[in-house]
Coordinates of C-alpha atoms in Angstrom, one line a residue:
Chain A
X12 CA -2.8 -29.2 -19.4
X13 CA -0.4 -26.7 -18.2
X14 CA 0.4 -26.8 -14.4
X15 CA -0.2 -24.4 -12.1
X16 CA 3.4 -23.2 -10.0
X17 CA 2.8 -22.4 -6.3
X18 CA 5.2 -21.1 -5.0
X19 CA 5.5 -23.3 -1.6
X20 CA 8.8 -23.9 -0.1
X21 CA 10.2 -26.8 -2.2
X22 CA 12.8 -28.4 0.1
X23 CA 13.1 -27.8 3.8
X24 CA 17.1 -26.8 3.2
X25 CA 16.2 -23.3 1.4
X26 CA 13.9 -22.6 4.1
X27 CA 15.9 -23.2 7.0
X28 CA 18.7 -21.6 5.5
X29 CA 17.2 -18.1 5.7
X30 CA 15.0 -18.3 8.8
X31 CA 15.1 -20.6 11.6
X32 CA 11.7 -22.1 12.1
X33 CA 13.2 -23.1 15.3
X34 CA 12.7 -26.8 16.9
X35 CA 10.3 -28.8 14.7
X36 CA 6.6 -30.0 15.8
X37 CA 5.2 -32.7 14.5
X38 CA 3.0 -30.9 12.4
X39 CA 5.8 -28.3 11.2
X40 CA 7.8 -32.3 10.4
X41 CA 4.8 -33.3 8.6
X42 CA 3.8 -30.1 6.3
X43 CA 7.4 -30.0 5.1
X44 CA 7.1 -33.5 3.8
X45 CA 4.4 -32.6 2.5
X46 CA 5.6 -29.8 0.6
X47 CA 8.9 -32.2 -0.5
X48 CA 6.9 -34.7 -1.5
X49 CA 3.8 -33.9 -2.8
X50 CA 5.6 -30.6 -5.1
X51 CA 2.8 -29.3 -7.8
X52 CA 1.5 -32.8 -9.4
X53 CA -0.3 -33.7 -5.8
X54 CA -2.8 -30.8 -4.9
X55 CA -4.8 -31.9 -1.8
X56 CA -8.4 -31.2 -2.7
X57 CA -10.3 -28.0 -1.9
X58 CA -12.4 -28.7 1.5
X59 CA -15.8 -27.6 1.1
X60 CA -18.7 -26.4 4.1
X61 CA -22.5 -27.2 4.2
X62 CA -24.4 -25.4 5.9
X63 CA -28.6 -24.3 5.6
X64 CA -30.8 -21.7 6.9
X65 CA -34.5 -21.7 6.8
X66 CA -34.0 -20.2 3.1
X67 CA -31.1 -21.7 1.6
X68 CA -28.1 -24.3 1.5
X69 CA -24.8 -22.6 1.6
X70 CA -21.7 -23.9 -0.2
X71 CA -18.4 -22.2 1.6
X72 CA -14.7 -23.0 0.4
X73 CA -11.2 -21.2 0.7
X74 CA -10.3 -20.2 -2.7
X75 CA -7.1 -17.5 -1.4
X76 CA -5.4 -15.6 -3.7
X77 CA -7.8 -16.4 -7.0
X78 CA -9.8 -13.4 -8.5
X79 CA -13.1 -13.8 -9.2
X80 CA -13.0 -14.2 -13.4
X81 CA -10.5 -16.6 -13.0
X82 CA -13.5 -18.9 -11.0
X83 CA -16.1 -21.0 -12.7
X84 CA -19.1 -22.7 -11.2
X85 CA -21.1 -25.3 -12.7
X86 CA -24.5 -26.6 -11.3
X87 CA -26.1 -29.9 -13.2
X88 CA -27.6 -32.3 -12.4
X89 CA -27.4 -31.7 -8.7
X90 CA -24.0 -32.0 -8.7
X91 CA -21.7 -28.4 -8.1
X92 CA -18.6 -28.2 -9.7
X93 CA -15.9 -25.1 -9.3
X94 CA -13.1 -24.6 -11.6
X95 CA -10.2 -22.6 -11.9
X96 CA -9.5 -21.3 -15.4
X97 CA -5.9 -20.5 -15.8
X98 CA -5.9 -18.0 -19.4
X99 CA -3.1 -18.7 -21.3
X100 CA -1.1 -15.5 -22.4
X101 CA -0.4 -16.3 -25.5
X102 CA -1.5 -15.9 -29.4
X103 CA -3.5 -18.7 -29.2
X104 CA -6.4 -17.5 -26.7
X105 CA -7.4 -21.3 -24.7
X106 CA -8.3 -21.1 -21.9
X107 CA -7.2 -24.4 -19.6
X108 CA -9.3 -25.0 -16.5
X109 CA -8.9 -27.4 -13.3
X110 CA -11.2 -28.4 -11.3
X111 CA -11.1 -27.5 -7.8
X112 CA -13.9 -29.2 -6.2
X113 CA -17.0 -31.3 -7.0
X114 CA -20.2 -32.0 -4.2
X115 CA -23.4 -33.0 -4.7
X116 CA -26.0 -30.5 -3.1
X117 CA -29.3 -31.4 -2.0
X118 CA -32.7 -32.0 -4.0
X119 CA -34.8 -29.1 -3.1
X120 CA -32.6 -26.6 -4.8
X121 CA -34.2 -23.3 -6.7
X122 CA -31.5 -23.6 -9.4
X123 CA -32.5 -20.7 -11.0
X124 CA -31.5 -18.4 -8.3
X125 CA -28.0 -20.2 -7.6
X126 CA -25.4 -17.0 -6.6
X127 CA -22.2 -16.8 -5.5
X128 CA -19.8 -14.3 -3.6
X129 CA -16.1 -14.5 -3.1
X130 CA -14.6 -12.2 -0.2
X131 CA -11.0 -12.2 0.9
X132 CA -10.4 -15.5 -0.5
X133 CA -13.5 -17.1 0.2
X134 CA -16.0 -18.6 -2.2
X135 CA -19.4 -18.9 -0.8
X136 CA -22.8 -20.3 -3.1
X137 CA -25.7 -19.5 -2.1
X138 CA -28.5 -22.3 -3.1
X139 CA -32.3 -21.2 -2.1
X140 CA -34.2 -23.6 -1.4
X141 CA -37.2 -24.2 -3.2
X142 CA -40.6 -23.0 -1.5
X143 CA -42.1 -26.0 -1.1
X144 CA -39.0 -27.1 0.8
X145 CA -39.0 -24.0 3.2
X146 CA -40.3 -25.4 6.6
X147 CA -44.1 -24.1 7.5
X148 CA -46.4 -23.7 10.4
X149 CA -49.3 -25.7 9.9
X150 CA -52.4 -24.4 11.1
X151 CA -54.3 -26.7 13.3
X152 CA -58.1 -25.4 12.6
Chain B
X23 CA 3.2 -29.1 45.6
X24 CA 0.3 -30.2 47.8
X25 CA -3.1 -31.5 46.4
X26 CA -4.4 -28.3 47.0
X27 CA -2.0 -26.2 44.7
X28 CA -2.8 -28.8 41.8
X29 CA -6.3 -28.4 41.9
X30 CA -5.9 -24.4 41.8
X31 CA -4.2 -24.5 39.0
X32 CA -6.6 -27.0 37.2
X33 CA -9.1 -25.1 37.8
X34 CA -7.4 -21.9 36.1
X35 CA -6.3 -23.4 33.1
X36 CA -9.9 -25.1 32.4
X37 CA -11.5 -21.3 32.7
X38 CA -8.6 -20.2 30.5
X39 CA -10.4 -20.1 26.7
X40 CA -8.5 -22.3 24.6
X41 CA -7.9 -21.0 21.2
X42 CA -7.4 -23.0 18.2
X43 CA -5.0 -21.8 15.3
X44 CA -4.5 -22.5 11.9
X45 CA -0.9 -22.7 10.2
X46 CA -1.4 -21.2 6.9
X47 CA 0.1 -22.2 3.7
X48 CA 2.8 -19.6 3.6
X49 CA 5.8 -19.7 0.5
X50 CA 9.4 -17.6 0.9
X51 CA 11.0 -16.3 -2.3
X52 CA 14.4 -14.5 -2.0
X53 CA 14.7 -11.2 -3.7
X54 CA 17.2 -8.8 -4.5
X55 CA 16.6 -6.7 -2.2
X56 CA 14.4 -8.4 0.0
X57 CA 12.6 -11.4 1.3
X58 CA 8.8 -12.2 0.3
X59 CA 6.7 -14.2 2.6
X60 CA 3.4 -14.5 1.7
X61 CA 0.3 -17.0 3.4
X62 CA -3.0 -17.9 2.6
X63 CA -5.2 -16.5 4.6
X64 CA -9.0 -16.5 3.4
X65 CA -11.4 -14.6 5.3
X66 CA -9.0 -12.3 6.5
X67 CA -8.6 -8.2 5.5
X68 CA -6.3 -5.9 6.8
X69 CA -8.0 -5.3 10.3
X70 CA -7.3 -9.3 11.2
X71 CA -3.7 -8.8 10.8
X72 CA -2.1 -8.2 13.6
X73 CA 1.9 -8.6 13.0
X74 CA 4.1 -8.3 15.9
X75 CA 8.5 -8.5 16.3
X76 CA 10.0 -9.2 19.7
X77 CA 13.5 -10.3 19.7
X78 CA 14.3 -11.5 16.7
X79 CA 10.7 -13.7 16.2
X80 CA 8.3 -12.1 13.8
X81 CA 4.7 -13.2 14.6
X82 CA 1.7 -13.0 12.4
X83 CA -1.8 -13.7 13.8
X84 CA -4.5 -13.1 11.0
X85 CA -7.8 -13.4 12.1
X86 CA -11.0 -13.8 10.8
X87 CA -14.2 -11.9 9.8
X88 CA -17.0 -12.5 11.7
X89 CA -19.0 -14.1 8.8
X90 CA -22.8 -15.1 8.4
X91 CA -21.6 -18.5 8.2
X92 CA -21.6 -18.6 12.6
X93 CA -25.4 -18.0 12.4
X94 CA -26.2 -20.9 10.0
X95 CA -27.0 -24.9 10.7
X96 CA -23.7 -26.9 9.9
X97 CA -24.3 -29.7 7.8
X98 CA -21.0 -31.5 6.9
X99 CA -17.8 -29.0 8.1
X100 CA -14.4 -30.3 5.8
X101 CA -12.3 -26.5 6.3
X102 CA -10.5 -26.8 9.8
X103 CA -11.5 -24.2 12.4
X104 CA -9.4 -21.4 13.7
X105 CA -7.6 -18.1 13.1
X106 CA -4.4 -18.3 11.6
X107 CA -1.4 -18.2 13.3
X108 CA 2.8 -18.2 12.3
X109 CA 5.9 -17.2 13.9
X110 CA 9.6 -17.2 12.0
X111 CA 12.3 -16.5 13.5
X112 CA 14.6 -13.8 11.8
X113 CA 18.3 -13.6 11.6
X114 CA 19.9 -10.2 12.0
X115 CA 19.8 -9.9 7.8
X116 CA 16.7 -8.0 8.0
X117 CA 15.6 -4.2 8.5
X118 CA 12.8 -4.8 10.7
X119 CA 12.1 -1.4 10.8
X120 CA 11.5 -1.4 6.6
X121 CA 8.7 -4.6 7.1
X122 CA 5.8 -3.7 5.1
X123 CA 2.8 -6.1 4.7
X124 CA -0.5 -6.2 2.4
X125 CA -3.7 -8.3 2.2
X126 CA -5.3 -8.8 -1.1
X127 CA -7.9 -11.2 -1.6
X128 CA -7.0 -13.2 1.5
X129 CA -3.5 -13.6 0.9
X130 CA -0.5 -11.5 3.2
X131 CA 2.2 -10.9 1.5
X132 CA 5.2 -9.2 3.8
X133 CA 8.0 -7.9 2.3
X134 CA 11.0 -7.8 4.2
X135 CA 14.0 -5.8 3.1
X136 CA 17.5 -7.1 3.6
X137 CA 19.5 -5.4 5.6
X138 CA 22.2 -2.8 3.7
X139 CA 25.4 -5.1 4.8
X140 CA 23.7 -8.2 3.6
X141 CA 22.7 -7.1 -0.1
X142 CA 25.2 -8.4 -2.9
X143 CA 27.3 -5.9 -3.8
X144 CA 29.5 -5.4 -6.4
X145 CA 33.4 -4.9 -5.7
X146 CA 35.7 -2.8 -8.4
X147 CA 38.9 -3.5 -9.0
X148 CA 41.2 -1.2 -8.9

């Protein structure tokens, strides 16, 4: 499986070298180690959002810089699954793909009708709920 | 300061709207000619980017689109909240003037030139 390169600072020397980040926060402290650290083999995982309407269950995740072929999305078994295929530009045409993120969704899910959008970096899924899950007046006769 | 003075300016600070800010993953690569920064910032187009210079520290605030996602129930929230804010600060090695900056698929990239004295330059000898 080929690894992806990002192209995050790999040691806090090269970056203070050119700029001055200026006094370090904590937080500034702690994203450098992470960078030094962690390099390409530790990706922290995707964070997903839930969120519903009356109509449907909403998947929302930060995908930045990815375009949308290069996405896959998976839905079995009530369990969503994105990937990232990465299309190797060579003679032999595999494709390799990682996978970003895994949730389970709800029950209740109109799988059929499953879309998805991705805007300025963001991914969002759009599950509709089935009918009979849709809340209802009931009549009182 | 009397009792009264701190409570004035409690009071202000608490009306004050605190806003909350992201640090986006950002990379630097070194160029030729010039220096690329770019950051993640998803949910952003060009109208959220607002970059400003003032002596010598370069400040990029990218915010948001207002998206559907404020009008639905949350159910489990995992992506931190907040626009996306980062400030460098620049030695004298770059043209400000000659900053240029694009946002694809929420990702800025800025390119900023090297100033003419600082470029590698070839010496002949005579």
């Amino acid at each position: 499986m080929k690894l992806i390169r990002y192209a995050y600072p790999s040691s806090s020397a090269a970056l203070n070298r050119f700029f001055d980040i200026g006094a370090p926060r904590i937080e500034q402290l702690s994203s450098l180690f992470d960078d030094f650290f962690s390099g390409d083999l530790a990706r922290s995982e995707v964070g997903v959002n839930l969120y519903e309407d009356t109509h449907n269950y909403y998947v929302k995740l930060e995908l930045p810089g990815l375009n949308k072929e290069s996405i896959d999305i998976d839905l079995e078994n009530s369990v969503l699954t994105i990937r990232q295929t990465v299309a190797e530009k060579s003679d032999h045409s595999e494709a390799n793909t990682r996978c970003v993120r895994t949730l389970k969704i709800p029950d209740g899910v109109d799988v059929d009708k499953v879309g998805a959008s991705h805007v300025d970096g963001v991914l969002t899924v759009t599950l509709p709920k089935e009918i009979a899950r849709q809340p209802r007046q009931i009549e009182v006769k | 300061m009397s009792t009264h003075e701190i409570e004035q300016v409690t009071n202000t600070s608490e009306a004050v709207e605190r806003r909350q800010w992201r640090k986006p993953k950002h990379s630097l690569r070194e160029n030729t000619d010039d220096f690329a920064l770019s950051l993640d910032v998803p949910g952003v187009n060009r109208e959220g980017v607002n970059i400003s210079f003032d002596d010598g520290l370069l400040t990029i605030e990218a915010v948001k689109m207002r998206q559907a996602t404020e009008e639905w129930t949350v159910l489990s929230r995992e992506i931190p909240e907040g626009d996306f804010r980062l400030s460098v600060r620049l030695n004298k090695l770059i043209d400000v003037d000659k900053i240029t900056a694009e946002v694809a698929a929420g990702v800025l990239t800025l390119s900023l030139p090297k100033a003419e004295t600082a470029k590698p330059r070839k010496i002949a000898v005579n």
